[in-house]
Amino acid sequence: MEKKLFRTTCSTELWFAIFISFAITWIFLCFDYSTFHSSNNGVLASSLNPNRLLVKHSAAARSVDLESDTADPCSGRYLFIQDIPSRFNSDLIRNCQSLTRGTDKSNMCPYLVNFGLGPEIEDSQGVFSNNSWFKTNQFLLEVIFHNKMKQYKCLTNDSAMAAAVYVPFYAGLDISHYLWNPSISVRDSSARDFLSVISEKPEWKRMFGRDHFFIAGRISWDFRRKTDDVSDWGSKLRFLPESHNMTMLSVEASSWKNDFAIPYPTYFHPLKLSEVVEWQSLMRTKRRRHLFTFAGAPRPELRDSIRGSAYSQYLWHFPENRTAYSVYIPVRDVKNWNESIEGILNGIPKDRESAMREEVIRTIPRIVYADPRSKFRDFEDAFDLAVKGILERVEDVRRKIRDGKDPSEGFDDPDHFKYTFSRKI
């Protein structure tokens, strides 16, 4: 009997010990070890977010976010190039002989070399210290921009990832075929065709085109014919319904909020920052022998006044403080002979004059288009600032959508204050 009792007791104690061991093991497995781990080792692991580490220093903890969106340098900057029929871009280049009307060139074809920069300028007198100077045609901005876009570091083939959609429509080169045509329907046919194609793309449906933009190497008024009167100038591209939702970047913008101006292409297309610095240094050494020059002409519909100001044009590229680099003289003062331009300019103190000139020199990289072939460019040029402006504009639209607001509100309205130097965009 005693042996039997002993055997029962041992069996009970053994199972009890196994049960206790199992329970303790289970508790340890389920317990969040990080809650009692010594803080002296400097690292606290969070069980709530495995992608976030809290690194503790002597006084306070600093958050180090390891999530993929912050690690991606292109986050929020991806662009998608929309595929459109070649008749809207490359075919125009192939038929370059037909692009000469409305230009001062007998043949536009030679200006398409070097990715649209034109032929290199011969420098027999050694004026330039590098080979970044070209005979660039002012109407080829669309070609230059497209070639630069192909080298953009944050392109994506997945339109769902894109912050904005670039449409490589050569609007200015296209309309140059029809601007002088007496038929209204002919002038508008290509624009209607283009909008019909682009609005059927799946990318259009996402924001109905409000994240789309294109470039025009002509002034925006060439695309804003208000009436169907044959004598009225231009095409109706920007007044067609689908076009309202797109942003156009042109060399001169209208007063509508969906038009923005970007600089005309200059002859200088640097490959790297050192070439810009070199040119800036040279400009600082130059002595200016003339106080001012005037370039202008009366316009048919505005013979007795000044038509506009660069202040209202290059909002993304010029310094925000206009008085830091320029002098504004009210038109009425000159028209009424209350002031003379020469007198006003001569009255500027020399130290302010020097500071203003330095500001202009600092602006040089912001208003030139770097060579599209540049692989190691280390400065922001006019292209970069234009892209940045577009990304901010589209993000504003998305913010409205997230806030439950109407994204069309104010997107394409006429801005009557634009020509009174409003900075609001």
CSV table of C-alpha atoms in Angstrom, one decimal:
chain,number,residue,atom,x,y,z
A,1,MET,CA,0.0,0.0,0.0
A,2,GLU,CA,2.8,2.4,0.9
A,3,LYS,CA,4.5,1.8,-2.5
A,4,LYS,CA,1.3,2.3,-4.3
A,5,LEU,CA,0.7,5.6,-2.4
A,6,PHE,CA,4.2,6.7,-3.2
A,7,ARG,CA,3.8,5.9,-6.8
A,8,THR,CA,0.6,8.0,-7.0
A,9,THR,CA,2.1,10.9,-5.1
A,10,CYS,CA,5.2,11.0,-7.4
A,11,SER,CA,2.9,10.9,-10.4
A,12,THR,CA,0.9,13.8,-9.1
A,13,GLU,CA,3.9,15.9,-8.3
A,14,LEU,CA,5.5,15.1,-11.7
A,15,TRP,CA,2.5,16.3,-13.6
A,16,PHE,CA,2.2,19.3,-11.4
A,17,ALA,CA,5.8,20.2,-12.1
A,18,ILE,CA,5.3,19.8,-15.9
A,19,PHE,CA,2.2,21.9,-15.7
A,20,ILE,CA,4.0,24.7,-13.8
A,21,SER,CA,6.9,24.6,-16.3
A,22,PHE,CA,4.6,24.8,-19.2
A,23,ALA,CA,2.7,27.7,-17.7
A,24,ILE,CA,5.9,29.7,-17.0
A,25,THR,CA,7.2,29.0,-20.5
A,26,TRP,CA,3.9,30.2,-22.0
A,27,ILE,CA,4.0,33.4,-19.9
A,28,PHE,CA,7.5,34.2,-21.1
A,29,LEU,CA,6.6,33.6,-24.7
A,30,CYS,CA,3.6,35.9,-24.4
A,31,PHE,CA,5.2,38.6,-22.4
A,32,ASP,CA,6.5,41.7,-24.2
A,33,TYR,CA,10.2,41.5,-23.2
A,34,SER,CA,10.7,45.1,-24.2
A,35,THR,CA,8.7,46.4,-21.3
A,36,PHE,CA,11.2,45.3,-18.6
A,37,HIS,CA,14.4,45.2,-20.6
A,38,SER,CA,17.0,47.5,-19.0
A,39,SER,CA,17.1,51.0,-20.6
A,40,ASN,CA,20.8,51.2,-20.0
A,41,ASN,CA,21.5,49.5,-23.3
A,42,GLY,CA,20.1,52.5,-25.1
A,43,VAL,CA,17.6,50.7,-27.4
A,44,LEU,CA,13.9,50.1,-26.8
A,45,ALA,CA,12.1,47.9,-29.3
A,46,SER,CA,8.5,48.8,-30.0
A,47,SER,CA,6.0,46.0,-30.6
A,48,LEU,CA,3.5,48.4,-32.0
A,49,ASN,CA,5.4,49.3,-35.2
A,50,PRO,CA,8.2,47.0,-36.3
A,51,ASN,CA,9.4,49.6,-38.8
A,52,ARG,CA,10.1,52.2,-36.2
A,53,LEU,CA,13.0,52.2,-33.8
A,54,LEU,CA,13.3,54.4,-30.8
A,55,VAL,CA,16.9,55.1,-30.1
A,56,LYS,CA,17.3,56.4,-26.5
A,57,HIS,CA,20.2,58.8,-25.7
A,58,SER,CA,21.2,60.3,-22.4
A,59,ALA,CA,18.2,62.7,-22.2
A,60,ALA,CA,15.5,62.1,-24.7
A,61,ALA,CA,14.5,59.5,-27.3
A,62,ARG,CA,14.7,60.4,-31.0
A,63,SER,CA,12.5,58.8,-33.6
A,64,VAL,CA,14.1,57.3,-36.6
A,65,ASP,CA,11.6,56.4,-39.3
A,66,LEU,CA,12.6,53.5,-41.4
A,67,GLU,CA,9.4,53.3,-43.5
A,68,SER,CA,10.0,52.9,-47.2
A,69,ASP,CA,8.3,56.2,-48.3
A,70,THR,CA,10.9,58.3,-46.4
A,71,ALA,CA,13.8,56.2,-47.6
A,72,ASP,CA,12.8,56.8,-51.3
A,73,PRO,CA,14.3,60.1,-52.5
A,74,CYS,CA,11.7,60.2,-55.3
A,75,SER,CA,8.7,59.9,-53.0
A,76,GLY,CA,6.3,62.7,-54.0
A,77,ARG,CA,8.4,63.5,-57.1
A,78,TYR,CA,7.6,60.7,-59.5
A,79,LEU,CA,6.5,61.8,-63.0
A,80,PHE,CA,4.8,59.7,-65.6
A,81,ILE,CA,5.3,60.5,-69.3
A,82,GLN,CA,2.1,59.9,-71.1
A,83,ASP,CA,2.3,58.0,-74.4
A,84,ILE,CA,0.6,59.9,-77.2
A,85,PRO,CA,0.5,59.4,-81.0
A,86,SER,CA,3.7,60.6,-82.8
A,87,ARG,CA,1.7,63.1,-84.8
A,88,PHE,CA,1.7,65.3,-81.7
A,89,ASN,CA,5.5,65.4,-81.2
A,90,SER,CA,8.1,63.4,-83.1
A,91,ASP,CA,6.4,63.6,-86.5
A,92,LEU,CA,6.6,67.4,-86.2
A,93,ILE,CA,10.4,67.1,-85.8
A,94,ARG,CA,10.7,64.7,-88.7
A,95,ASN,CA,8.9,67.2,-90.9
A,96,CYS,CA,10.9,70.2,-89.6
A,97,GLN,CA,10.9,71.9,-93.0
A,98,SER,CA,7.3,72.8,-92.4
A,99,LEU,CA,8.0,74.6,-89.1
A,100,THR,CA,9.5,77.7,-90.5
A,101,ARG,CA,6.4,79.9,-90.8
A,102,GLY,CA,6.1,82.5,-88.2
A,103,THR,CA,9.8,82.3,-87.3
A,104,ASP,CA,12.7,84.4,-88.6
A,105,LYS,CA,14.4,81.3,-90.0
A,106,SER,CA,14.3,80.0,-93.5
A,107,ASN,CA,14.9,76.5,-92.2
A,108,MET,CA,14.3,75.2,-88.7
A,109,CYS,CA,15.9,71.8,-89.2
A,110,PRO,CA,19.5,72.8,-88.2
A,111,TYR,CA,18.2,74.1,-84.9
A,112,LEU,CA,17.0,70.6,-83.8
A,113,VAL,CA,20.5,69.2,-83.4
A,114,ASN,CA,22.0,68.6,-80.0
A,115,PHE,CA,18.7,67.6,-78.4
A,116,GLY,CA,17.0,70.8,-79.6
A,117,LEU,CA,19.7,73.1,-78.3
A,118,GLY,CA,20.8,73.9,-81.8
A,119,PRO,CA,24.3,74.1,-83.3
A,120,GLU,CA,27.3,75.1,-81.1
A,121,ILE,CA,28.3,78.7,-81.4
A,122,GLU,CA,31.6,79.2,-83.1
A,123,ASP,CA,34.0,81.0,-80.7
A,124,SER,CA,36.8,82.1,-82.9
A,125,GLN,CA,37.6,85.1,-80.6
A,126,GLY,CA,37.7,83.0,-77.4
A,127,VAL,CA,34.8,84.8,-75.7
A,128,PHE,CA,33.5,81.6,-74.1
A,129,SER,CA,35.5,79.4,-71.7
A,130,ASN,CA,33.5,76.2,-72.5
A,131,ASN,CA,31.4,74.6,-75.2
A,132,SER,CA,28.0,75.1,-73.6
A,133,TRP,CA,26.8,77.8,-75.9
A,134,PHE,CA,24.4,77.1,-78.7
A,135,LYS,CA,22.3,78.9,-81.3
A,136,THR,CA,19.1,77.9,-79.6
A,137,ASN,CA,15.8,78.8,-81.3
A,138,GLN,CA,13.2,80.3,-79.0
A,139,PHE,CA,10.4,78.1,-80.4
A,140,LEU,CA,12.0,74.8,-79.5
A,141,LEU,CA,11.4,74.8,-75.8
A,142,GLU,CA,9.0,71.9,-76.1
A,143,VAL,CA,11.7,69.7,-77.6
A,144,ILE,CA,14.3,70.8,-75.0
A,145,PHE,CA,11.9,70.2,-72.1
A,146,HIS,CA,11.0,66.7,-73.5
A,147,ASN,CA,14.6,65.7,-73.8
A,148,LYS,CA,15.3,66.9,-70.3
A,149,MET,CA,12.3,65.0,-69.0
A,150,LYS,CA,13.7,61.8,-70.4
A,151,GLN,CA,16.7,62.3,-68.1
A,152,TYR,CA,14.6,63.1,-65.1
A,153,LYS,CA,15.7,60.9,-62.2
A,154,CYS,CA,12.3,60.2,-60.8
A,155,LEU,CA,10.4,58.9,-63.9
A,156,THR,CA,8.1,55.9,-63.4
A,157,ASN,CA,6.4,53.5,-65.7
A,158,ASP,CA,3.6,53.0,-63.1
A,159,SER,CA,1.2,55.9,-63.5
A,160,ALA,CA,-0.4,55.1,-60.1
A,161,MET,CA,2.9,56.1,-58.4
A,162,ALA,CA,3.2,59.4,-60.3
A,163,ALA,CA,2.7,62.7,-58.6
A,164,ALA,CA,2.0,64.3,-61.9
A,165,VAL,CA,1.7,63.3,-65.6
A,166,TYR,CA,3.8,65.0,-68.3
A,167,VAL,CA,2.2,65.1,-71.7
A,168,PRO,CA,4.8,65.5,-74.5
A,169,PHE,CA,2.5,67.5,-76.8
A,170,TYR,CA,4.5,70.0,-78.9
A,171,ALA,CA,1.7,72.5,-78.8
A,172,GLY,CA,3.7,75.5,-80.2
A,173,LEU,CA,5.3,73.6,-83.1
A,174,ASP,CA,1.9,72.1,-83.9
A,175,ILE,CA,0.0,75.3,-84.0
A,176,SER,CA,2.7,77.0,-86.1
A,177,HIS,CA,1.2,75.1,-89.1
A,178,TYR,CA,-2.2,76.6,-88.7
A,179,LEU,CA,-1.9,80.0,-87.0
A,180,TRP,CA,-2.3,81.9,-90.3
A,181,ASN,CA,-4.9,79.7,-91.7
A,182,PRO,CA,-8.2,81.6,-92.3
A,183,SER,CA,-10.3,78.5,-91.4
A,184,ILE,CA,-11.3,78.3,-87.7
A,185,SER,CA,-11.9,74.6,-87.9
A,186,VAL,CA,-8.5,74.0,-89.3
A,187,ARG,CA,-6.8,76.0,-86.6
A,188,ASP,CA,-8.7,74.0,-83.9
A,189,SER,CA,-8.6,70.5,-85.5
A,190,SER,CA,-5.3,69.4,-84.0
A,191,ALA,CA,-6.3,70.7,-80.5
A,192,ARG,CA,-9.6,68.8,-80.6
A,193,ASP,CA,-7.8,65.7,-81.8
A,194,PHE,CA,-5.2,65.9,-79.0
A,195,LEU,CA,-7.8,66.4,-76.2
A,196,SER,CA,-9.9,63.6,-77.5
A,197,VAL,CA,-6.9,61.2,-77.4
A,198,ILE,CA,-5.6,62.3,-73.9
A,199,SER,CA,-9.0,62.3,-72.2
A,200,GLU,CA,-9.5,58.7,-73.1
A,201,LYS,CA,-6.4,57.5,-71.3
A,202,PRO,CA,-6.8,55.7,-68.0
A,203,GLU,CA,-4.5,58.2,-66.3
A,204,TRP,CA,-7.0,61.0,-67.1
A,205,LYS,CA,-9.8,59.4,-65.2
A,206,ARG,CA,-7.9,59.6,-61.9
A,207,MET,CA,-8.1,63.3,-61.5
A,208,PHE,CA,-9.8,64.2,-64.8
A,209,GLY,CA,-6.5,65.8,-66.0
A,210,ARG,CA,-5.8,68.1,-63.1
A,211,ASP,CA,-2.5,66.3,-62.6
A,212,HIS,CA,-1.5,66.6,-66.3
A,213,PHE,CA,0.7,69.3,-67.8
A,214,PHE,CA,2.3,70.2,-71.1
A,215,ILE,CA,4.7,72.7,-72.6
A,216,ALA,CA,4.2,75.4,-75.2
A,217,GLY,CA,7.1,77.1,-76.9
A,218,ARG,CA,4.9,80.0,-77.9
A,219,ILE,CA,3.0,82.6,-75.9
A,220,SER,CA,-0.3,81.4,-74.3
A,221,TRP,CA,-2.4,83.9,-76.3
A,222,ASP,CA,-1.7,81.8,-79.4
A,223,PHE,CA,-3.9,79.2,-77.8
A,224,ARG,CA,-6.7,81.4,-76.3
A,225,ARG,CA,-8.9,82.5,-79.2
A,226,LYS,CA,-12.1,83.7,-77.5
A,227,THR,CA,-14.4,83.9,-80.5
A,228,ASP,CA,-15.1,82.0,-83.7
A,229,ASP,CA,-14.4,85.2,-85.7
A,230,VAL,CA,-12.0,84.5,-88.5
A,231,SER,CA,-10.1,87.7,-87.7
A,232,ASP,CA,-9.5,86.6,-84.1
A,233,TRP,CA,-6.0,85.2,-83.4
A,234,GLY,CA,-4.9,81.7,-82.5
A,235,SER,CA,-6.5,78.4,-81.7
A,236,LYS,CA,-9.1,77.6,-79.1
A,237,LEU,CA,-7.0,74.9,-77.3
A,238,ARG,CA,-7.1,76.5,-73.9
A,239,PHE,CA,-10.8,77.3,-74.0
A,240,LEU,CA,-11.9,73.7,-74.9
A,241,PRO,CA,-13.5,71.9,-71.9
A,242,GLU,CA,-10.8,69.2,-71.3
A,243,SER,CA,-8.0,71.7,-71.6
A,244,HIS,CA,-9.4,73.6,-68.6
A,245,ASN,CA,-8.2,70.8,-66.3
A,246,MET,CA,-4.6,70.7,-67.6
A,247,THR,CA,-1.8,73.1,-66.7
A,248,MET,CA,0.2,74.7,-69.6
A,249,LEU,CA,3.7,76.0,-69.1
A,250,SER,CA,4.6,78.5,-71.8
A,251,VAL,CA,7.2,81.1,-72.5
A,252,GLU,CA,4.6,83.8,-71.6
A,253,ALA,CA,1.5,83.0,-69.6
A,254,SER,CA,-2.0,84.5,-69.8
A,255,SER,CA,-3.9,85.8,-66.8
A,256,TRP,CA,-5.7,82.4,-66.3
A,257,LYS,CA,-4.7,80.3,-63.3
A,258,ASN,CA,-4.0,77.2,-65.3
A,259,ASP,CA,-1.2,78.9,-67.3
A,260,PHE,CA,2.3,79.4,-65.9
A,261,ALA,CA,5.3,81.0,-67.5
A,262,ILE,CA,8.7,79.4,-67.7
A,263,PRO,CA,11.8,81.1,-69.1
A,264,TYR,CA,12.5,81.3,-72.8
A,265,PRO,CA,15.5,79.1,-73.7
A,266,THR,CA,18.7,81.1,-73.8
A,267,TYR,CA,22.0,80.3,-75.6
A,268,PHE,CA,23.7,79.1,-72.5
A,269,HIS,CA,23.1,75.4,-71.5
A,270,PRO,CA,25.7,74.4,-68.9
A,271,LEU,CA,26.7,70.8,-68.2
A,272,LYS,CA,27.7,71.4,-64.6
A,273,LEU,CA,27.7,74.0,-61.8
A,274,SER,CA,31.3,75.0,-62.3
A,275,GLU,CA,30.4,76.4,-65.8
A,276,VAL,CA,27.6,78.5,-64.2
A,277,VAL,CA,30.0,79.8,-61.5
A,278,GLU,CA,32.6,80.6,-64.1
A,279,TRP,CA,30.1,82.7,-66.1
A,280,GLN,CA,28.8,84.4,-62.9
A,281,SER,CA,32.4,85.3,-62.0
A,282,LEU,CA,32.9,86.8,-65.5
A,283,MET,CA,29.8,88.9,-65.2
A,284,ARG,CA,31.0,90.3,-61.9
A,285,THR,CA,34.1,91.6,-63.6
A,286,LYS,CA,32.3,93.3,-66.5
A,287,ARG,CA,32.0,97.0,-66.5
A,288,ARG,CA,28.6,98.3,-67.7
A,289,ARG,CA,29.0,101.5,-69.8
A,290,HIS,CA,25.3,102.0,-70.6
A,291,LEU,CA,22.7,102.9,-68.0
A,292,PHE,CA,19.8,101.2,-69.8
A,293,THR,CA,18.4,100.0,-73.1
A,294,PHE,CA,14.8,99.7,-74.3
A,295,ALA,CA,13.3,97.0,-76.4
A,296,GLY,CA,9.7,97.1,-77.4
A,297,ALA,CA,7.1,98.0,-79.9
A,298,PRO,CA,3.4,99.2,-80.0
A,299,ARG,CA,0.9,96.4,-80.1
A,300,PRO,CA,-2.2,96.7,-82.4
A,301,GLU,CA,-4.7,96.5,-79.5
A,302,LEU,CA,-2.6,98.4,-76.9
A,303,ARG,CA,-0.9,101.3,-78.5
A,304,ASP,CA,-0.8,103.7,-75.6
A,305,SER,CA,0.4,101.6,-72.6
A,306,ILE,CA,2.7,98.9,-71.4
A,307,ARG,CA,1.3,95.4,-72.0
A,308,GLY,CA,2.6,93.6,-69.0
A,309,SER,CA,5.5,92.8,-66.7
A,310,ALA,CA,7.9,89.9,-66.1
A,311,TYR,CA,6.9,90.2,-62.5
A,312,SER,CA,3.6,88.5,-63.3
A,313,GLN,CA,5.2,85.8,-65.5
A,314,TYR,CA,8.1,83.9,-64.0
A,315,LEU,CA,6.7,83.4,-60.5
A,316,TRP,CA,8.7,80.2,-59.9
A,317,HIS,CA,12.0,81.5,-61.3
A,318,PHE,CA,12.5,85.1,-60.3
A,319,PRO,CA,13.3,86.2,-56.7
A,320,GLU,CA,10.2,86.9,-54.7
A,321,ASN,CA,11.5,90.2,-53.6
A,322,ARG,CA,11.3,92.2,-56.8
A,323,THR,CA,13.0,95.3,-55.5
A,324,ALA,CA,16.1,93.2,-54.8
A,325,TYR,CA,16.9,93.0,-58.5
A,326,SER,CA,14.8,95.5,-60.4
A,327,VAL,CA,13.2,98.9,-60.4
A,328,TYR,CA,9.5,99.4,-61.0
A,329,ILE,CA,8.4,102.7,-62.6
A,330,PRO,CA,4.6,103.2,-62.8
A,331,VAL,CA,3.5,103.7,-66.4
A,332,ARG,CA,1.5,106.8,-65.5
A,333,ASP,CA,4.7,108.5,-64.2
A,334,VAL,CA,6.4,108.1,-67.5
A,335,LYS,CA,3.4,108.8,-69.7
A,336,ASN,CA,2.6,112.0,-67.9
A,337,TRP,CA,6.3,113.0,-67.9
A,338,ASN,CA,6.3,113.2,-64.1
A,339,GLU,CA,9.5,111.2,-64.0
A,340,SER,CA,12.2,110.3,-66.5
A,341,ILE,CA,13.6,106.7,-66.7
A,342,GLU,CA,17.1,108.1,-66.8
A,343,GLY,CA,16.6,110.3,-63.7
A,344,ILE,CA,15.1,107.5,-61.7
A,345,LEU,CA,17.9,105.1,-62.5
A,346,ASN,CA,20.6,107.7,-61.9
A,347,GLY,CA,19.2,108.3,-58.5
A,348,ILE,CA,19.8,104.8,-57.2
A,349,PRO,CA,22.7,104.6,-54.7
A,350,LYS,CA,25.8,102.7,-55.9
A,351,ASP,CA,25.7,100.2,-53.1
A,352,ARG,CA,22.0,99.3,-53.9
A,353,GLU,CA,22.9,99.1,-57.6
A,354,SER,CA,25.7,96.6,-56.8
A,355,ALA,CA,23.4,94.5,-54.6
A,356,MET,CA,20.8,94.4,-57.3
A,357,ARG,CA,23.3,93.4,-59.9
A,358,GLU,CA,24.6,90.6,-57.7
A,359,GLU,CA,21.0,89.4,-57.2
A,360,VAL,CA,20.6,89.2,-61.0
A,361,ILE,CA,23.8,87.3,-61.3
A,362,ARG,CA,22.7,84.8,-58.7
A,363,THR,CA,19.5,84.3,-60.7
A,364,ILE,CA,21.4,83.0,-63.7
A,365,PRO,CA,21.1,79.2,-63.0
A,366,ARG,CA,17.4,79.6,-62.3
A,367,ILE,CA,16.6,80.9,-65.8
A,368,VAL,CA,18.8,78.7,-68.0
A,369,TYR,CA,18.1,75.1,-69.2
A,370,ALA,CA,21.1,72.8,-68.5
A,371,ASP,CA,22.2,70.6,-71.3
A,372,PRO,CA,19.9,67.5,-71.4
A,373,ARG,CA,23.1,65.3,-71.8
A,374,SER,CA,24.4,66.4,-68.4
A,375,LYS,CA,24.7,63.3,-66.2
A,376,PHE,CA,26.2,64.9,-63.0
A,377,ARG,CA,24.4,68.2,-62.8
A,378,ASP,CA,24.6,69.7,-59.3
A,379,PHE,CA,22.4,72.7,-59.5
A,380,GLU,CA,18.7,73.5,-60.0
A,381,ASP,CA,17.9,75.0,-63.4
A,382,ALA,CA,14.7,76.4,-65.0
A,383,PHE,CA,13.5,72.8,-65.8
A,384,ASP,CA,13.9,71.7,-62.1
A,385,LEU,CA,12.0,74.8,-60.8
A,386,ALA,CA,9.2,74.2,-63.3
A,387,VAL,CA,8.8,70.6,-62.2
A,388,LYS,CA,8.9,71.6,-58.6
A,389,GLY,CA,6.2,74.2,-59.3
A,390,ILE,CA,4.0,71.6,-61.0
A,391,LEU,CA,4.4,69.1,-58.2
A,392,GLU,CA,3.4,71.7,-55.6
A,393,ARG,CA,0.4,72.7,-57.7
A,394,VAL,CA,-0.9,69.1,-58.1
A,395,GLU,CA,-0.3,68.4,-54.4
A,396,ASP,CA,-2.5,71.4,-53.6
A,397,VAL,CA,-5.3,69.9,-55.7
A,398,ARG,CA,-4.9,66.5,-53.9
A,399,ARG,CA,-5.1,68.3,-50.6
A,400,LYS,CA,-8.4,69.8,-51.6
A,401,ILE,CA,-9.7,66.4,-52.5
A,402,ARG,CA,-8.6,65.0,-49.2
A,403,ASP,CA,-10.3,67.8,-47.4
A,404,GLY,CA,-13.5,67.2,-49.2
A,405,LYS,CA,-13.3,70.4,-51.2
A,406,ASP,CA,-14.0,70.9,-54.9
A,407,PRO,CA,-10.7,70.5,-56.8
A,408,SER,CA,-12.0,72.6,-59.7
A,409,GLU,CA,-12.5,75.6,-57.5
A,410,GLY,CA,-9.9,78.3,-58.6
A,411,PHE,CA,-8.0,75.8,-60.8
A,412,ASP,CA,-8.6,77.5,-64.2
A,413,ASP,CA,-10.3,80.8,-63.2
A,414,PRO,CA,-9.1,84.1,-64.7
A,415,ASP,CA,-6.8,85.9,-62.3
A,416,HIS,CA,-7.4,89.6,-62.7
A,417,PHE,CA,-4.7,90.3,-60.1
A,418,LYS,CA,-2.0,88.4,-61.9
A,419,TYR,CA,-1.0,91.4,-63.9
A,420,THR,CA,-1.0,93.5,-60.8
A,421,PHE,CA,2.0,91.5,-59.5
A,422,SER,CA,0.1,89.1,-57.2
A,423,ARG,CA,2.4,86.3,-56.0
A,424,LYS,CA,-0.5,84.0,-55.4
A,425,ILE,CA,-0.5,80.9,-57.6
